[in-house]
C-alpha cells in the first residue's frame, strides 16, 4: 500500500467571534494557504507475524518539527490505544483520530473490504504530521537574530522549520517546548488532515474525486463528522466547530451544529463498542449550516502578529459567558447589535462579489483606483451608476466593520477581557486609515494574538511595510478557499524539488 498524503487549511474567523458559539448565529470563516499535512503508510511490510496472535497492532506517530516520536499499541478488539513511548509525548488529537477512523472503517466497510482492512491494520500505521510555518510564531527567533520584522525574514526560513527553538528554557529532554502559535487553528487543521489521510488509506472514503469539491460530497461529509468528533473529544469540550468545518470545506459562512449530536461519542466510555458509536455519529441529526462565501475579487487578506503575547480564547469566552449571565439585558442588546453589524458586512461583501461578476471592467477600475487612495477620496472615482454602487458597497462594508469593532470593544469592557485592547485599537485605526485598506480587525475571539486587514488591489505591500514600523510582523498567510485535499507527494520532497527548480531558474 502506497503512502497517502492529505492536507487541510488553517482559518481566520472574519466575523462571528463569540456569537458563533450559539445557534443560529453565523460566522464568516476564511480558509488560508497555511496547511497541515498528514502522511499515512504501513509501518511493516509484510505483516508483523505476532500481531494477530496478540490481538494488537502498532501505531507510530512522528512530528519532525517537534523532534518527537510516539509509539502506541492499538487493540484490534476494542480499538483502545495505549501509549508505550517513554516521556510525555501524547497527541490526543491524533489518538482520537486513529481510534475513530479505524472504528469508522469497521462500521462501514462490507465483508470483502473488511478482510483487506484487517490485513492493512496488521501492517501497523506509520503517521507523520507536518504544519506549515505559518501556524507557528517565529517572531522571537527573528528578533533574537537581529533580523528585520518583515515577511521576507519568514520566507527565508526552511519549510516545516523546527519549532523547538521557541522554548523559553530547556531543562532536560522531557521538557515541553513552548510553542507560540499564530491562531490559525492548528489543532483543527491537524486533526482534519489526519482523519482525511486515514479514512482514505483505510478505504472508507475516496478523496481523489474531491479535488473539485462537488457541493454535496458524502465522502467530505464523512471526513467532517469524524474530524469534528475527534477534535471535540481531544479538547474535552464541544466547541462551535467552525475551524474543523473550514479545514474540510474551505472558506464559507457557518452556523454551528447542536452540541447534543456528539453526546453519543462523549458517553462512549460507558462500554458501547466504538464502531456502534461511530455509526450513531454518522447517522446523527447534524444541523450545521454551510453557505458559499469567500472574499470578493482583487481583495487580499493580510494577517499581522503584534508580538504582545498570546491570549487564551477559553478564558476570554468564559468571561464573556459570565457577563451574559450577570447582565442578560445589556449583553443581549450588545450581541444583537454585533450580529446586525456582522450581517451588514456579509451583505456588502456579497454585493461586491455580485457587482464584480456583472460589471468586471468597472469593478476592476474602481478597485485599482481606490487601492492607492485614502477612503475619503474613494467617492471621487465615481463616473457612472455601476461605479457608484461599487464604492457605496465598499464604504458600507467599512462602516459595518467599524460597528463590529465598537460592539466587540463594548463587550470586552463589560466582561473585563481585552477583546480589542487599546494597543490593538491604535494599530487598527492606523491600518484603516492607510491607502487601499477596506477592513481591519481582530480575528475570532480577539485579544493580543493577531490582527487582520483586507486590502484592495496591490495596496497590501505598503500595509506590510507600515506594519513593520508599528513593530507588527506581517505573516505570509493569505486566503485560499480550498478545503481538505489529497496531495500527490510528501510536501518535504515538493519543497526540495521547487527549490531545485528555483535554483535552475536563477
Short mmCIF file of C-alpha atoms in Angstrom, two decimals, residues 48-439:
data_model
loop_
_atom_site.label_atom_id
_atom_site.label_comp_id
_atom_site.label_asym_id
_atom_site.label_seq_id
_atom_site.Cartn_x
_atom_site.Cartn_y
_atom_site.Cartn_z
CA UNK A 48 4.45 -8.33 11.61
CA UNK A 49 3.97 -12.05 12.36
CA UNK A 50 2.99 -11.91 16.05
CA UNK A 51 0.44 -9.08 15.86
CA UNK A 52 -2.59 -11.23 15.03
CA UNK A 53 -1.88 -13.71 17.79
CA UNK A 54 -1.60 -10.99 20.43
CA UNK A 55 -4.61 -9.01 19.16
CA UNK A 56 -2.88 -5.66 18.74
CA UNK A 57 -1.08 -3.66 16.12
CA UNK A 58 1.49 -0.88 16.29
CA UNK A 59 0.97 2.81 15.56
CA UNK A 60 3.88 5.22 15.20
CA UNK A 61 3.34 8.97 15.21
CA UNK A 62 6.18 11.24 14.10
CA UNK A 63 6.26 15.02 14.43
CA UNK A 64 9.59 16.05 12.84
CA UNK A 65 9.15 19.74 13.72
CA UNK A 66 8.98 18.89 17.43
CA UNK A 67 11.63 16.14 17.06
CA UNK A 68 9.06 13.80 18.60
CA UNK A 69 8.13 10.20 18.02
CA UNK A 70 5.34 8.38 19.86
CA UNK A 71 4.64 4.64 19.80
CA UNK A 72 1.25 3.10 20.54
CA UNK A 73 -0.40 -0.31 20.75
CA UNK A 74 -3.85 -0.37 19.13
CA UNK A 75 -6.14 -3.13 20.39
CA UNK A 76 -7.71 -4.88 17.41
CA UNK A 77 -10.60 -5.97 19.61
CA UNK A 78 -11.87 -2.80 21.31
CA UNK A 79 -9.73 -0.18 19.48
CA UNK A 80 -8.19 1.26 22.63
CA UNK A 81 -4.84 2.97 22.14
CA UNK A 82 -2.02 2.56 24.63
CA UNK A 83 0.98 4.87 24.58
CA UNK A 84 4.15 2.82 25.03
CA UNK A 85 6.61 5.70 24.49
CA UNK A 86 8.89 6.95 27.21
CA UNK A 87 8.23 10.51 28.37
CA UNK A 88 5.20 12.70 27.83
CA UNK A 89 4.71 12.66 24.08
CA UNK A 90 0.96 12.21 23.71
CA UNK A 91 -1.08 13.86 20.99
CA UNK A 92 -4.77 13.47 21.97
CA UNK A 93 -5.99 14.85 18.61
CA UNK A 94 -4.17 12.18 16.58
CA UNK A 95 -5.07 9.49 19.15
CA UNK A 96 -8.80 10.21 18.83
CA UNK A 97 -8.47 10.44 15.05
CA UNK A 98 -6.84 6.98 14.85
CA UNK A 99 -9.48 5.33 17.06
CA UNK A 100 -12.45 6.92 15.30
CA UNK A 101 -11.12 6.33 11.77
CA UNK A 102 -10.45 2.64 12.41
CA UNK A 103 -13.89 2.36 14.05
CA UNK A 104 -15.45 4.07 11.00
CA UNK A 105 -13.77 1.52 8.74
CA UNK A 106 -15.02 -1.38 10.86
CA UNK A 107 -18.53 0.10 10.94
CA UNK A 108 -18.99 0.96 7.26
CA UNK A 109 -16.93 -1.38 5.06
CA UNK A 110 -18.50 -4.51 3.50
CA UNK A 111 -17.24 -8.07 4.19
CA UNK A 112 -14.82 -8.17 1.25
CA UNK A 113 -13.22 -4.84 2.14
CA UNK A 114 -13.11 -5.76 5.84
CA UNK A 115 -10.69 -8.63 5.13
CA UNK A 116 -8.24 -6.29 3.40
CA UNK A 117 -8.78 -3.73 6.21
CA UNK A 118 -7.62 -6.25 8.83
CA UNK A 119 -4.52 -7.07 6.76
CA UNK A 120 -3.81 -3.36 6.43
CA UNK A 121 -4.16 -2.85 10.18
CA UNK A 122 -1.76 -5.74 10.88
CA UNK A 123 0.90 -3.87 8.92
CA UNK A 124 0.68 -1.12 11.55
CA UNK A 125 0.15 2.57 10.94
CA UNK A 126 3.03 4.98 10.35
CA UNK A 127 1.70 8.55 10.67
CA UNK A 128 3.75 11.73 10.13
CA UNK A 129 2.35 15.22 10.78
CA UNK A 130 3.77 18.48 9.41
CA UNK A 131 2.44 22.02 9.81
CA UNK A 132 3.26 25.00 7.60
CA UNK A 133 5.47 27.54 9.33
CA UNK A 134 2.51 29.96 9.23
CA UNK A 135 0.84 28.13 12.16
CA UNK A 136 3.73 28.97 14.48
CA UNK A 137 5.23 32.20 15.70
CA UNK A 138 8.84 32.75 14.63
CA UNK A 139 8.87 36.33 15.85
CA UNK A 140 11.20 35.63 18.81
CA UNK A 141 13.53 33.71 16.50
CA UNK A 142 13.68 36.62 14.02
CA UNK A 143 14.18 39.23 16.75
CA UNK A 144 16.84 37.19 18.54
CA UNK A 145 18.90 37.16 15.34
CA UNK A 146 18.50 40.90 14.80
CA UNK A 147 16.61 40.36 11.53
CA UNK A 148 14.03 42.89 10.31
CA UNK A 149 10.37 42.17 11.15
CA UNK A 150 9.30 41.56 7.56
CA UNK A 151 7.61 38.76 5.59
CA UNK A 152 10.96 38.26 3.81
CA UNK A 153 12.52 37.08 7.08
CA UNK A 154 9.71 34.49 7.39
CA UNK A 155 10.06 33.45 3.74
CA UNK A 156 13.77 32.76 4.32
CA UNK A 157 13.01 30.08 6.95
CA UNK A 158 13.29 26.47 5.79
CA UNK A 159 9.91 24.82 5.11
CA UNK A 160 8.48 22.96 8.14
CA UNK A 161 11.14 24.55 10.34
CA UNK A 162 11.84 23.09 13.77
CA UNK A 163 9.60 24.71 16.37
CA UNK A 164 11.58 23.73 19.43
CA UNK A 165 13.60 26.97 19.32
CA UNK A 166 10.62 28.88 20.72
CA UNK A 167 11.39 27.23 24.07
CA UNK A 168 11.87 29.76 26.86
CA UNK A 169 14.09 27.37 28.76
CA UNK A 170 15.42 23.87 28.30
CA UNK A 171 15.79 21.69 31.37
CA UNK A 172 16.19 18.10 30.31
CA UNK A 173 14.85 16.07 27.42
CA UNK A 174 11.27 15.75 28.67
CA UNK A 175 10.50 19.45 28.88
CA UNK A 176 7.72 20.53 26.53
CA UNK A 177 8.79 23.19 24.04
CA UNK A 178 6.90 26.44 24.45
CA UNK A 179 5.15 26.52 21.11
CA UNK A 180 3.90 30.02 20.31
CA UNK A 181 1.15 29.94 17.68
CA UNK A 182 -0.45 32.47 15.31
CA UNK A 183 -4.07 31.47 15.99
CA UNK A 184 -4.86 29.76 12.68
CA UNK A 185 -6.47 26.68 14.25
CA UNK A 186 -3.55 24.26 14.07
CA UNK A 187 -5.27 21.50 16.10
CA UNK A 188 -8.35 21.53 13.82
CA UNK A 189 -6.25 21.52 10.64
CA UNK A 190 -4.02 18.74 12.00
CA UNK A 191 -6.98 16.59 13.13
CA UNK A 192 -8.72 17.05 9.77
CA UNK A 193 -5.59 16.19 7.76
CA UNK A 194 -5.01 13.02 9.85
CA UNK A 195 -8.68 11.95 9.61
CA UNK A 196 -8.75 12.54 5.83
CA UNK A 197 -5.50 10.63 5.25
CA UNK A 198 -6.55 7.70 7.48
CA UNK A 199 -10.09 7.38 6.07
CA UNK A 200 -8.71 7.41 2.52
CA UNK A 201 -5.91 4.97 3.43
CA UNK A 202 -8.35 2.56 5.12
CA UNK A 203 -10.78 2.70 2.17
CA UNK A 204 -13.66 4.42 3.98
CA UNK A 205 -13.65 7.41 1.60
CA UNK A 206 -12.14 8.16 -1.78
CA UNK A 207 -10.84 11.72 -1.81
CA UNK A 208 -9.37 11.50 -5.31
CA UNK A 209 -12.55 12.92 -6.82
CA UNK A 210 -12.97 15.63 -4.19
CA UNK A 211 -10.36 17.97 -5.65
CA UNK A 212 -13.06 19.98 -7.41
CA UNK A 213 -15.34 19.74 -4.36
CA UNK A 214 -18.79 18.98 -5.62
CA UNK A 215 -21.35 20.69 -3.45
CA UNK A 216 -22.81 17.59 -1.78
CA UNK A 217 -19.98 15.16 -1.38
CA UNK A 218 -20.72 12.29 1.01
CA UNK A 219 -17.01 11.46 1.45
CA UNK A 220 -16.21 15.04 2.51
CA UNK A 221 -19.15 14.94 4.92
CA UNK A 222 -17.78 11.72 6.48
CA UNK A 223 -14.37 13.36 6.96
CA UNK A 224 -16.12 16.36 8.52
CA UNK A 225 -18.19 14.38 11.05
CA UNK A 226 -15.30 12.15 12.16
CA UNK A 227 -12.91 15.13 12.41
CA UNK A 228 -15.44 17.19 14.43
CA UNK A 229 -15.95 14.29 16.84
CA UNK A 230 -12.24 13.51 17.27
CA UNK A 231 -11.42 17.20 17.76
CA UNK A 232 -14.16 17.72 20.38
CA UNK A 233 -13.16 14.61 22.33
CA UNK A 234 -9.47 15.58 22.29
CA UNK A 235 -10.34 19.07 23.54
CA UNK A 236 -12.66 17.69 26.19
CA UNK A 237 -15.46 20.04 25.11
CA UNK A 238 -17.85 20.58 22.21
CA UNK A 239 -16.78 23.84 20.55
CA UNK A 240 -18.56 25.62 17.70
CA UNK A 241 -16.67 23.56 15.10
CA UNK A 242 -16.07 26.38 12.59
CA UNK A 243 -12.34 25.65 12.50
CA UNK A 244 -12.83 21.98 11.58
CA UNK A 245 -15.58 22.89 9.10
CA UNK A 246 -13.29 25.30 7.22
CA UNK A 247 -10.43 22.77 7.37
CA UNK A 248 -12.72 20.35 5.48
CA UNK A 249 -14.73 22.61 3.17
CA UNK A 250 -12.61 25.77 2.83
CA UNK A 251 -13.98 29.34 3.14
CA UNK A 252 -17.71 29.61 3.90
CA UNK A 253 -20.50 31.04 6.05
CA UNK A 254 -21.01 28.71 9.01
CA UNK A 255 -23.72 28.06 11.59
CA UNK A 256 -22.77 25.56 14.28
CA UNK A 257 -24.30 22.12 14.97
CA UNK A 258 -26.32 21.38 18.12
CA UNK A 259 -23.80 20.06 20.70
CA UNK A 260 -26.07 17.08 21.59
CA UNK A 261 -25.17 15.36 18.31
CA UNK A 262 -21.75 14.47 19.74
CA UNK A 263 -23.09 13.32 23.13
CA UNK A 264 -23.15 9.67 21.98
CA UNK A 265 -19.38 9.88 21.49
CA UNK A 266 -18.87 11.51 24.88
CA UNK A 267 -20.57 8.62 26.65
CA UNK A 268 -18.71 6.01 24.56
CA UNK A 269 -16.60 5.26 27.63
CA UNK A 270 -19.69 3.61 29.09
CA UNK A 271 -18.88 0.45 27.15
CA UNK A 272 -20.63 0.75 23.77
CA UNK A 273 -18.33 -0.67 21.05
CA UNK A 274 -16.66 2.19 19.16
CA UNK A 275 -17.94 1.14 15.68
CA UNK A 276 -21.52 1.43 17.03
CA UNK A 277 -20.77 4.88 18.42
CA UNK A 278 -19.37 5.96 15.03
CA UNK A 279 -22.46 4.71 13.19
CA UNK A 280 -24.64 6.77 15.55
CA UNK A 281 -22.50 9.83 14.84
CA UNK A 282 -22.60 9.33 11.06
CA UNK A 283 -26.38 8.87 11.17
CA UNK A 284 -26.94 11.64 13.73
CA UNK A 285 -29.00 14.80 13.19
CA UNK A 286 -26.19 17.14 12.26
CA UNK A 287 -27.82 20.53 11.79
CA UNK A 288 -24.85 22.77 10.99
CA UNK A 289 -25.25 25.08 8.01
CA UNK A 290 -22.73 25.95 5.35
CA UNK A 291 -23.09 28.55 2.62
CA UNK A 292 -20.59 29.51 -0.04
CA UNK A 293 -18.53 32.58 0.84
CA UNK A 294 -15.11 33.98 0.01
CA UNK A 295 -13.61 37.44 -0.30
CA UNK A 296 -14.63 39.42 -3.42
CA UNK A 297 -12.08 39.51 -6.29
CA UNK A 298 -8.99 41.76 -6.09
CA UNK A 299 -9.09 41.76 -2.29
CA UNK A 300 -6.30 40.35 -0.16
CA UNK A 301 -6.40 39.03 3.41
CA UNK A 302 -3.38 40.10 5.46
CA UNK A 303 -2.50 38.89 8.95
CA UNK A 304 -0.13 40.60 11.34
CA UNK A 305 1.46 39.45 14.59
CA UNK A 306 1.82 42.34 17.05
CA UNK A 307 4.02 40.30 19.41
CA UNK A 308 2.28 41.38 22.60
CA UNK A 309 1.91 37.80 23.85
CA UNK A 310 -0.94 35.39 23.13
CA UNK A 311 -4.45 35.40 24.59
CA UNK A 312 -6.26 32.37 25.94
CA UNK A 313 -9.51 32.01 23.97
CA UNK A 314 -11.21 29.66 26.52
CA UNK A 315 -10.69 32.10 29.44
CA UNK A 316 -11.95 35.05 27.35
CA UNK A 317 -15.02 33.08 26.23
CA UNK A 318 -15.63 32.09 29.88
CA UNK A 319 -15.53 35.75 30.98
CA UNK A 320 -18.00 36.78 28.24
CA UNK A 321 -20.39 33.94 29.19
CA UNK A 322 -20.18 35.04 32.87
CA UNK A 323 -21.08 38.61 31.84
CA UNK A 324 -24.04 37.33 29.77
CA UNK A 325 -25.40 35.60 32.89
CA UNK A 326 -24.79 38.55 35.20
CA UNK A 327 -26.27 41.22 32.90
CA UNK A 328 -28.66 39.46 30.48
CA UNK A 329 -30.45 42.61 29.26
CA UNK A 330 -27.34 44.65 28.37
CA UNK A 331 -25.49 41.64 26.93
CA UNK A 332 -28.42 40.64 24.69
CA UNK A 333 -28.61 44.20 23.36
CA UNK A 334 -24.85 44.31 22.62
CA UNK A 335 -24.87 40.87 20.98
CA UNK A 336 -27.91 41.80 18.85
CA UNK A 337 -26.15 44.94 17.58
CA UNK A 338 -22.96 42.97 16.94
CA UNK A 339 -24.96 40.37 15.00
CA UNK A 340 -26.57 43.12 12.87
CA UNK A 341 -23.15 44.63 12.08
CA UNK A 342 -21.84 41.16 11.11
CA UNK A 343 -24.81 40.66 8.77
CA UNK A 344 -24.29 44.10 7.24
CA UNK A 345 -20.64 43.32 6.45
CA UNK A 346 -21.60 39.96 4.94
CA UNK A 347 -24.27 41.64 2.78
CA UNK A 348 -21.86 44.24 1.41
CA UNK A 349 -19.11 41.70 0.65
CA UNK A 350 -21.63 39.50 -1.19
CA UNK A 351 -22.88 42.59 -3.07
CA UNK A 352 -19.31 43.37 -4.15
CA UNK A 353 -18.82 39.79 -5.42
CA UNK A 354 -22.01 40.08 -7.49
CA UNK A 355 -21.02 43.52 -8.85
CA UNK A 356 -17.61 42.09 -9.84
CA UNK A 357 -19.35 39.30 -11.73
CA UNK A 358 -21.78 41.60 -13.55
CA UNK A 359 -19.57 44.62 -14.24
CA UNK A 360 -15.99 43.31 -14.18
CA UNK A 361 -14.28 46.16 -16.05
CA UNK A 362 -15.86 48.87 -13.91
CA UNK A 363 -15.27 46.86 -10.73
CA UNK A 364 -11.57 46.41 -11.56
CA UNK A 365 -11.23 50.08 -12.44
CA UNK A 366 -12.76 51.19 -9.09
CA UNK A 367 -10.68 48.75 -7.02
CA UNK A 368 -7.46 49.79 -8.79
CA UNK A 369 -8.22 53.48 -8.24
CA UNK A 370 -9.24 53.08 -4.57
CA UNK A 371 -6.21 50.89 -3.83
CA UNK A 372 -3.89 53.92 -3.98
CA UNK A 373 -6.20 56.35 -2.15
CA UNK A 374 -7.45 57.04 1.36
CA UNK A 375 -11.15 56.32 1.97
CA UNK A 376 -12.33 59.93 1.79
CA UNK A 377 -11.14 60.08 -1.84
CA UNK A 378 -12.90 56.89 -2.98
CA UNK A 379 -16.21 58.57 -3.86
CA UNK A 380 -14.33 60.89 -6.24
CA UNK A 381 -13.57 57.88 -8.50
CA UNK A 382 -17.22 57.51 -9.47
CA UNK A 383 -18.25 58.38 -13.04
CA UNK A 384 -21.38 56.20 -13.57
CA UNK A 385 -24.12 54.39 -11.55
CA UNK A 386 -22.33 50.99 -11.54
CA UNK A 387 -19.16 52.53 -10.13
CA UNK A 388 -21.28 54.39 -7.60
CA UNK A 389 -22.84 51.10 -6.43
CA UNK A 390 -19.36 49.57 -6.05
CA UNK A 391 -17.98 52.48 -3.97
CA UNK A 392 -21.19 52.58 -1.90
CA UNK A 393 -20.78 48.88 -1.04
CA UNK A 394 -17.08 49.42 -0.17
CA UNK A 395 -17.89 52.30 2.18
CA UNK A 396 -20.79 50.46 3.80
CA UNK A 397 -18.55 47.41 4.37
CA UNK A 398 -16.09 49.70 6.18
CA UNK A 399 -18.87 51.19 8.31
CA UNK A 400 -20.09 47.70 9.23
CA UNK A 401 -16.53 46.75 10.29
CA UNK A 402 -16.29 49.86 12.49
CA UNK A 403 -19.59 48.82 14.07
CA UNK A 404 -18.32 45.28 14.69
CA UNK A 405 -15.19 46.65 16.36
CA UNK A 406 -17.22 49.07 18.51
CA UNK A 407 -19.53 46.34 19.84
CA UNK A 408 -16.65 43.88 20.36
CA UNK A 409 -14.85 46.56 22.43
CA UNK A 410 -18.03 47.23 24.43
CA UNK A 411 -18.39 43.53 25.13
CA UNK A 412 -14.75 43.26 26.22
CA UNK A 413 -15.02 46.23 28.56
CA UNK A 414 -18.24 44.89 30.13
CA UNK A 415 -16.79 41.36 30.55
CA UNK A 416 -13.41 42.65 31.76
CA UNK A 417 -11.38 40.99 28.98
CA UNK A 418 -9.18 42.60 26.28
CA UNK A 419 -11.15 41.66 23.13
CA UNK A 420 -9.77 44.71 21.31
CA UNK A 421 -7.07 46.02 23.67
CA UNK A 422 -6.05 49.68 23.43
CA UNK A 423 -2.77 48.79 21.69
CA UNK A 424 -4.75 46.90 19.03
CA UNK A 425 -7.25 49.78 18.66
CA UNK A 426 -4.44 52.23 17.85
CA UNK A 427 -2.91 49.79 15.36
CA UNK A 428 -6.27 49.01 13.69
CA UNK A 429 -7.26 52.68 13.44
CA UNK A 430 -3.88 53.46 11.83
CA UNK A 431 -4.32 50.48 9.46
CA UNK A 432 -7.82 51.51 8.39
CA UNK A 433 -6.55 55.00 7.54
CA UNK A 434 -3.90 53.62 5.13
CA UNK A 435 -4.34 53.82 1.34
CA UNK A 436 -6.37 50.96 -0.11
CA UNK A 437 -7.39 49.35 3.20
CA UNK A 438 -11.01 48.20 3.26
CA UNK A 439 -11.20 46.45 6.65
#
